[in-house]
Amino acid sequence: MYQEKAANQKWGYILLFLFFLFFIYGDLFPTTLITSFMPALLDVNTIFLSIVLEAIPFVLLGVFASALIQSFVKEETLERFIPSNPILALFPAVTIGAIFPVCECAIVPIVRRLIQKGMPLHVGIVILVSAPVLNPIVFLSTFYAFQTDLTVAWARMGLAFVVAVIIGGVVYARFGNSWQLKEAKGSLNHDHHKHRNKIAETFYHASDEFFDMGKFLIIGALLASIIQTFMDRDLLIGVGSGFFTGPAVMMGLAYFLSLCSEADAFVASSFNGLFSRSSLLGFLVYGPMTDLKNTILMAAYFRKRFVFAFVVIVTITAYIITLLFDLLYL
């Protein structure tokens, strides 16, 4: 362990030295290298900071809500709320977003805590994919962004409802009631801080979870900012003009852009007229359910095999439902 820590410190010093060498003694490098590299670096830096600053308030909201659940919500309360029938349990889970409007950054720690408290896996997943979309804030932002085509806002809510229910059913059929969190079952249900009062315990859990989750947020934001900087918009439009490729391209764009669900409608509206309505809906439905940043956040809490299966299930379901909507609506 000591050797591993020393190696990490060594690489940290090397990176710090290179950082100061580049930014303080940049004139030592060829001018052509600086002029070609610096604009892209500044773009990455700007996008990275915008993603992190946009996400942090919602992450704080999520970890505090998670900590409140840990401190005050009892397992018996969840059992009374959730129907015993696994299929019927999907529908109250979908409506939770209308009551607790949180974005995809905040919902991950909340769902993890609910599952630790005894909520069935498939019900927690339905909340995870539906709450960032099916809430009044997202509806109003979509309604405002697409004032020339108000069908988009209503279709986004309807498709998200259908997709969330199907995802919950598929997760239940595939995983049942198996335990997919990294922690041992019941590991967070024991009170290791009985000497603390409930308020102090809430702040303890919130701070612990925030720093545990923060590094994954930073990694996800950095990757998303790099992809946004070097993505070719013209190539994107050229490939995404087809009936089958349009939704796929926009869903891929939503995944890598990792936008907050309260703001993604304004980005989608900038593509209005370039992509079909179904392609835009693929962007608006799929993005809040899973994206690059959120996948990395989920990997902090869930087993990697489950995270991979989750992304595949969400992707296939959203893609098929989007295409069906295009066929039936048009």
Short mmCIF file of C-alpha atoms in Angstrom, two decimals:
data_model
loop_
_atom_site.label_atom_id
_atom_site.label_comp_id
_atom_site.label_asym_id
_atom_site.label_seq_id
_atom_site.Cartn_x
_atom_site.Cartn_y
_atom_site.Cartn_z
CA MET A 1 0.00 0.00 0.00
CA TYR A 2 2.85 2.35 0.87
CA GLN A 3 4.58 1.68 -2.48
CA GLU A 4 1.32 2.32 -4.36
CA LYS A 5 0.81 5.60 -2.51
CA ALA A 6 4.41 6.65 -3.23
CA ALA A 7 3.97 5.84 -6.92
CA ASN A 8 0.80 7.93 -7.08
CA GLN A 9 2.58 10.84 -5.41
CA LYS A 10 5.46 10.51 -7.89
CA TRP A 11 3.12 10.77 -10.88
CA GLY A 12 1.34 13.66 -9.20
CA TYR A 13 4.61 15.58 -8.88
CA ILE A 14 5.47 14.86 -12.53
CA LEU A 15 2.09 16.12 -13.75
CA LEU A 16 2.36 19.20 -11.54
CA PHE A 17 5.83 19.93 -12.93
CA LEU A 18 4.58 19.58 -16.52
CA PHE A 19 1.63 21.84 -15.73
CA PHE A 20 3.87 24.68 -14.46
CA LEU A 21 6.38 24.11 -17.25
CA PHE A 22 3.68 24.51 -19.89
CA PHE A 23 1.75 27.43 -18.43
CA ILE A 24 4.66 29.43 -16.94
CA TYR A 25 7.37 28.66 -19.47
CA GLY A 26 5.16 28.19 -22.51
CA ASP A 27 7.61 30.12 -24.67
CA LEU A 28 9.97 27.14 -24.48
CA PHE A 29 7.57 25.19 -26.70
CA PRO A 30 7.25 25.71 -30.48
CA THR A 31 4.82 28.52 -31.32
CA THR A 32 2.92 26.34 -33.79
CA LEU A 33 2.29 23.75 -31.06
CA ILE A 34 0.92 26.36 -28.66
CA THR A 35 -1.29 28.10 -31.21
CA SER A 36 -2.80 24.81 -32.39
CA PHE A 37 -3.26 23.28 -28.95
CA MET A 38 -4.27 26.16 -26.68
CA PRO A 39 -7.69 27.01 -28.25
CA ALA A 40 -8.82 23.41 -27.88
CA LEU A 41 -7.48 23.30 -24.32
CA LEU A 42 -9.37 26.46 -23.43
CA ASP A 43 -12.56 25.00 -24.92
CA VAL A 44 -12.12 21.81 -22.90
CA ASN A 45 -11.51 23.88 -19.77
CA THR A 46 -14.60 26.06 -20.36
CA ILE A 47 -16.93 23.14 -21.05
CA PHE A 48 -15.50 21.13 -18.15
CA LEU A 49 -16.08 23.96 -15.69
CA SER A 50 -19.60 24.57 -17.00
CA ILE A 51 -20.52 20.89 -16.55
CA VAL A 52 -19.03 20.69 -13.05
CA LEU A 53 -20.52 23.99 -11.86
CA GLU A 54 -23.91 23.04 -13.31
CA ALA A 55 -23.83 19.59 -11.71
CA ILE A 56 -22.46 20.35 -8.23
CA PRO A 57 -25.63 22.01 -6.82
CA PHE A 58 -27.70 19.02 -7.92
CA VAL A 59 -25.13 16.55 -6.61
CA LEU A 60 -25.26 18.34 -3.25
CA LEU A 61 -29.05 18.14 -3.34
CA GLY A 62 -28.82 14.44 -4.11
CA VAL A 63 -26.35 13.54 -1.40
CA PHE A 64 -28.28 15.50 1.24
CA ALA A 65 -31.51 13.80 0.19
CA SER A 66 -29.66 10.49 0.34
CA ALA A 67 -28.34 11.31 3.81
CA LEU A 68 -31.82 12.29 5.02
CA ILE A 69 -33.16 8.96 3.76
CA GLN A 70 -30.36 7.15 5.58
CA SER A 71 -31.06 8.98 8.85
CA PHE A 72 -34.85 9.28 8.92
CA VAL A 73 -36.50 6.80 6.53
CA LYS A 74 -37.23 3.36 7.90
CA GLU A 75 -37.44 0.17 5.87
CA GLU A 76 -41.05 -0.33 7.00
CA THR A 77 -42.02 2.98 5.36
CA LEU A 78 -40.77 1.80 1.98
CA GLU A 79 -42.57 -1.51 2.35
CA ARG A 80 -45.87 0.28 2.93
CA PHE A 81 -45.33 2.56 -0.06
CA ILE A 82 -44.36 -0.10 -2.62
CA PRO A 83 -47.00 -2.62 -3.81
CA SER A 84 -46.01 -6.23 -3.29
CA ASN A 85 -46.71 -7.03 -6.95
CA PRO A 86 -43.47 -6.29 -8.86
CA ILE A 87 -45.32 -5.07 -11.97
CA LEU A 88 -47.76 -2.81 -10.11
CA ALA A 89 -44.81 -1.38 -8.17
CA LEU A 90 -43.48 0.18 -11.38
CA PHE A 91 -46.27 2.75 -11.73
CA PRO A 92 -45.99 4.62 -8.40
CA ALA A 93 -42.22 4.68 -8.97
CA VAL A 94 -42.67 6.51 -12.29
CA THR A 95 -44.74 9.25 -10.65
CA ILE A 96 -42.11 10.07 -8.03
CA GLY A 97 -40.42 12.53 -10.39
CA ALA A 98 -43.48 14.77 -10.32
CA ILE A 99 -43.14 14.98 -6.53
CA PHE A 100 -39.34 15.17 -6.25
CA PRO A 101 -37.94 16.98 -9.32
CA VAL A 102 -34.24 16.10 -9.35
CA CYS A 103 -31.80 15.80 -12.24
CA GLU A 104 -29.75 12.75 -13.19
CA CYS A 105 -26.78 13.96 -11.12
CA ALA A 106 -28.79 13.98 -7.90
CA ILE A 107 -30.84 10.83 -8.41
CA VAL A 108 -27.98 8.29 -8.35
CA PRO A 109 -27.10 8.57 -4.63
CA ILE A 110 -30.80 8.77 -3.74
CA VAL A 111 -31.64 5.53 -5.56
CA ARG A 112 -28.60 3.80 -4.13
CA ARG A 113 -29.73 4.71 -0.63
CA LEU A 114 -33.31 3.60 -1.28
CA ILE A 115 -32.08 0.21 -2.51
CA GLN A 116 -29.89 -0.09 0.58
CA LYS A 117 -33.00 0.60 2.64
CA GLY A 118 -34.86 -2.28 1.03
CA MET A 119 -36.41 -0.91 -2.16
CA PRO A 120 -36.48 -3.55 -4.95
CA LEU A 121 -33.81 -3.08 -7.59
CA HIS A 122 -36.19 -2.66 -10.54
CA VAL A 123 -38.28 -0.07 -8.67
CA GLY A 124 -35.16 1.93 -7.85
CA ILE A 125 -34.07 1.81 -11.48
CA VAL A 126 -37.47 3.11 -12.62
CA ILE A 127 -37.05 6.07 -10.27
CA LEU A 128 -33.50 6.59 -11.55
CA VAL A 129 -34.55 6.83 -15.20
CA SER A 130 -37.89 8.60 -14.77
CA ALA A 131 -37.31 11.27 -12.11
CA PRO A 132 -34.86 13.34 -14.22
CA VAL A 133 -37.42 13.54 -17.08
CA LEU A 134 -40.91 13.26 -15.63
CA ASN A 135 -40.92 16.38 -13.52
CA PRO A 136 -42.54 19.81 -13.97
CA ILE A 137 -39.26 21.72 -14.32
CA VAL A 138 -38.13 19.63 -17.29
CA PHE A 139 -41.58 19.85 -18.87
CA LEU A 140 -41.61 23.66 -18.64
CA SER A 141 -38.07 24.00 -20.02
CA THR A 142 -38.95 21.73 -22.97
CA PHE A 143 -42.23 23.58 -23.52
CA TYR A 144 -40.37 26.90 -23.64
CA ALA A 145 -37.51 25.63 -25.85
CA PHE A 146 -39.89 24.16 -28.46
CA GLN A 147 -42.53 26.88 -28.62
CA THR A 148 -42.87 26.32 -32.36
CA ASP A 149 -43.63 22.61 -31.85
CA LEU A 150 -45.37 22.02 -28.52
CA THR A 151 -45.88 18.35 -29.39
CA VAL A 152 -42.26 17.73 -28.40
CA ALA A 153 -42.84 18.57 -24.72
CA TRP A 154 -45.88 16.30 -24.39
CA ALA A 155 -44.29 13.51 -26.43
CA ARG A 156 -41.17 13.68 -24.27
CA MET A 157 -43.20 13.06 -21.12
CA GLY A 158 -45.27 10.28 -22.68
CA LEU A 159 -42.34 8.43 -24.22
CA ALA A 160 -40.28 8.75 -21.03
CA PHE A 161 -43.15 7.20 -19.05
CA VAL A 162 -43.40 4.23 -21.44
CA VAL A 163 -39.63 3.73 -21.66
CA ALA A 164 -39.22 3.87 -17.87
CA VAL A 165 -41.90 1.23 -17.26
CA ILE A 166 -40.42 -1.08 -19.90
CA ILE A 167 -36.92 -0.66 -18.47
CA GLY A 168 -38.21 -1.56 -15.02
CA GLY A 169 -39.88 -4.68 -16.38
CA VAL A 170 -36.76 -5.77 -18.27
CA VAL A 171 -34.52 -5.18 -15.24
CA TYR A 172 -36.88 -7.26 -13.09
CA ALA A 173 -36.98 -10.06 -15.68
CA ARG A 174 -33.19 -10.06 -16.02
CA PHE A 175 -32.01 -9.44 -12.46
CA GLY A 176 -35.03 -10.12 -10.25
CA ASN A 177 -34.32 -9.19 -6.64
CA SER A 178 -30.57 -9.83 -6.87
CA TRP A 179 -28.19 -7.49 -5.08
CA GLN A 180 -26.30 -5.28 -7.57
CA LEU A 181 -24.74 -2.66 -5.30
CA LYS A 182 -21.03 -2.82 -4.56
CA GLU A 183 -21.59 -2.69 -0.80
CA ALA A 184 -22.60 -5.81 1.07
CA LYS A 185 -26.34 -6.10 1.60
CA GLY A 186 -27.43 -4.21 4.70
CA SER A 187 -24.03 -2.59 5.18
CA LEU A 188 -25.54 0.90 5.37
CA ASN A 189 -28.46 -0.04 7.56
CA HIS A 190 -26.42 -0.35 10.72
CA ASP A 191 -25.90 2.75 12.80
CA HIS A 192 -22.15 3.09 13.30
CA HIS A 193 -22.61 6.54 14.88
CA LYS A 194 -25.14 6.00 17.62
CA HIS A 195 -23.56 8.77 19.63
CA ARG A 196 -24.53 11.28 16.96
CA ASN A 197 -27.94 12.89 16.75
CA LYS A 198 -29.92 12.60 13.53
CA ILE A 199 -28.89 16.02 12.18
CA ALA A 200 -25.19 15.43 12.77
CA GLU A 201 -25.49 11.97 11.25
CA THR A 202 -27.15 13.46 8.16
CA PHE A 203 -24.29 15.91 7.59
CA TYR A 204 -21.75 13.15 8.21
CA HIS A 205 -23.29 10.88 5.58
CA ALA A 206 -23.76 13.77 3.11
CA SER A 207 -20.13 14.93 3.31
CA ASP A 208 -18.82 11.37 3.11
CA GLU A 209 -20.93 10.60 0.05
CA PHE A 210 -20.17 13.90 -1.68
CA PHE A 211 -16.40 13.34 -1.60
CA ASP A 212 -16.88 9.70 -2.57
CA MET A 213 -18.96 10.73 -5.59
CA GLY A 214 -17.04 13.89 -6.52
CA LYS A 215 -14.11 12.18 -8.19
CA PHE A 216 -16.42 10.30 -10.54
CA LEU A 217 -18.22 13.54 -11.43
CA ILE A 218 -14.89 15.16 -12.33
CA ILE A 219 -13.79 12.21 -14.48
CA GLY A 220 -17.11 12.13 -16.31
CA ALA A 221 -17.16 15.89 -16.87
CA LEU A 222 -13.60 15.85 -18.22
CA LEU A 223 -14.34 13.07 -20.72
CA ALA A 224 -17.56 14.77 -21.85
CA SER A 225 -15.78 18.12 -22.34
CA ILE A 226 -13.04 16.52 -24.45
CA ILE A 227 -15.61 14.79 -26.67
CA GLN A 228 -17.63 17.99 -27.08
CA THR A 229 -14.53 19.94 -28.08
CA PHE A 230 -13.36 17.59 -30.81
CA MET A 231 -16.74 16.47 -32.18
CA ASP A 232 -17.41 17.28 -35.85
CA ARG A 233 -20.90 18.84 -36.09
CA ASP A 234 -21.09 18.60 -39.90
CA LEU A 235 -20.25 14.90 -39.85
CA LEU A 236 -22.87 14.41 -37.15
CA ILE A 237 -25.60 15.98 -39.30
CA GLY A 238 -24.53 14.05 -42.39
CA VAL A 239 -24.64 10.67 -40.67
CA GLY A 240 -27.84 11.41 -38.76
CA SER A 241 -30.09 12.26 -41.69
CA GLY A 242 -31.52 8.74 -42.07
CA PHE A 243 -34.63 7.27 -40.44
CA PHE A 244 -32.67 4.69 -38.45
CA THR A 245 -29.45 6.63 -37.98
CA GLY A 246 -31.06 9.92 -36.86
CA PRO A 247 -32.26 8.78 -33.42
CA ALA A 248 -29.08 6.75 -32.92
CA VAL A 249 -26.85 9.75 -33.64
CA MET A 250 -28.83 12.09 -31.39
CA MET A 251 -28.90 9.51 -28.59
CA GLY A 252 -25.14 9.11 -28.91
CA LEU A 253 -24.78 12.88 -28.81
CA ALA A 254 -26.93 13.07 -25.67
CA TYR A 255 -24.83 10.37 -24.02
CA PHE A 256 -21.51 12.09 -24.62
CA LEU A 257 -22.65 15.69 -24.05
CA SER A 258 -23.90 14.72 -20.55
CA LEU A 259 -26.22 17.72 -20.24
CA CYS A 260 -28.44 18.39 -17.24
CA SER A 261 -32.07 17.47 -17.96
CA GLU A 262 -33.28 20.97 -17.07
CA ALA A 263 -31.15 22.49 -19.85
CA ASP A 264 -30.87 19.85 -22.59
CA ALA A 265 -34.05 20.98 -24.39
CA PHE A 266 -32.39 24.24 -25.43
CA VAL A 267 -29.50 22.32 -27.00
CA ALA A 268 -31.93 19.96 -28.74
CA SER A 269 -33.94 22.89 -30.12
CA SER A 270 -30.80 24.16 -31.89
CA PHE A 271 -30.99 21.01 -34.05
CA ASN A 272 -34.67 21.56 -34.89
CA GLY A 273 -35.06 21.42 -38.66
CA LEU A 274 -31.78 19.53 -39.10
CA PHE A 275 -33.03 16.32 -37.47
CA SER A 276 -36.44 14.65 -37.40
CA ARG A 277 -38.78 14.98 -34.44
CA SER A 278 -38.11 11.37 -33.44
CA SER A 279 -34.36 12.06 -33.43
CA LEU A 280 -34.85 15.07 -31.14
CA LEU A 281 -37.08 12.99 -28.87
CA GLY A 282 -34.41 10.30 -28.75
CA PHE A 283 -32.02 12.98 -27.50
CA LEU A 284 -34.52 14.31 -24.93
CA VAL A 285 -35.69 10.95 -23.58
CA TYR A 286 -32.42 9.04 -23.59
CA GLY A 287 -30.02 11.71 -22.31
CA PRO A 288 -31.50 12.17 -18.82
CA MET A 289 -31.81 8.40 -18.35
CA THR A 290 -28.15 7.65 -18.99
CA ASP A 291 -25.12 9.57 -20.17
CA LEU A 292 -21.36 9.36 -19.86
CA LYS A 293 -21.19 11.34 -16.63
CA ASN A 294 -24.04 9.37 -15.09
CA THR A 295 -22.56 6.02 -16.12
CA ILE A 296 -19.37 6.84 -14.27
CA LEU A 297 -21.38 7.99 -11.24
CA MET A 298 -23.33 4.71 -11.29
CA ALA A 299 -20.06 2.77 -11.49
CA ALA A 300 -19.18 4.23 -8.10
CA TYR A 301 -22.11 2.43 -6.45
CA PHE A 302 -23.28 -0.44 -8.69
CA ARG A 303 -21.45 -3.48 -9.97
CA LYS A 304 -19.81 -2.87 -13.34
CA ARG A 305 -21.61 -5.74 -15.06
CA PHE A 306 -24.95 -4.32 -13.97
CA VAL A 307 -24.01 -0.80 -15.10
CA PHE A 308 -23.10 -2.14 -18.54
CA ALA A 309 -26.37 -4.11 -18.77
CA PHE A 310 -28.31 -1.04 -17.59
CA VAL A 311 -26.85 1.17 -20.33
CA VAL A 312 -27.62 -1.48 -22.97
CA ILE A 313 -31.21 -1.93 -21.76
CA VAL A 314 -31.88 1.81 -21.67
CA THR A 315 -30.30 2.35 -25.09
CA ILE A 316 -32.21 -0.42 -26.87
CA THR A 317 -35.53 0.45 -25.21
CA ALA A 318 -35.31 4.18 -25.91
CA TYR A 319 -34.22 3.59 -29.51
CA ILE A 320 -37.05 1.16 -30.32
CA ILE A 321 -39.76 3.26 -28.64
CA THR A 322 -38.53 6.38 -30.44
CA LEU A 323 -38.70 4.65 -33.83
CA LEU A 324 -42.16 3.25 -33.06
CA PHE A 325 -43.37 6.73 -32.15
CA ASP A 326 -42.08 8.05 -35.46
CA LEU A 327 -43.88 5.30 -37.39
CA LEU A 328 -47.18 5.54 -35.50
CA TYR A 329 -47.33 9.32 -35.13
CA LEU A 330 -46.41 10.16 -38.69
#
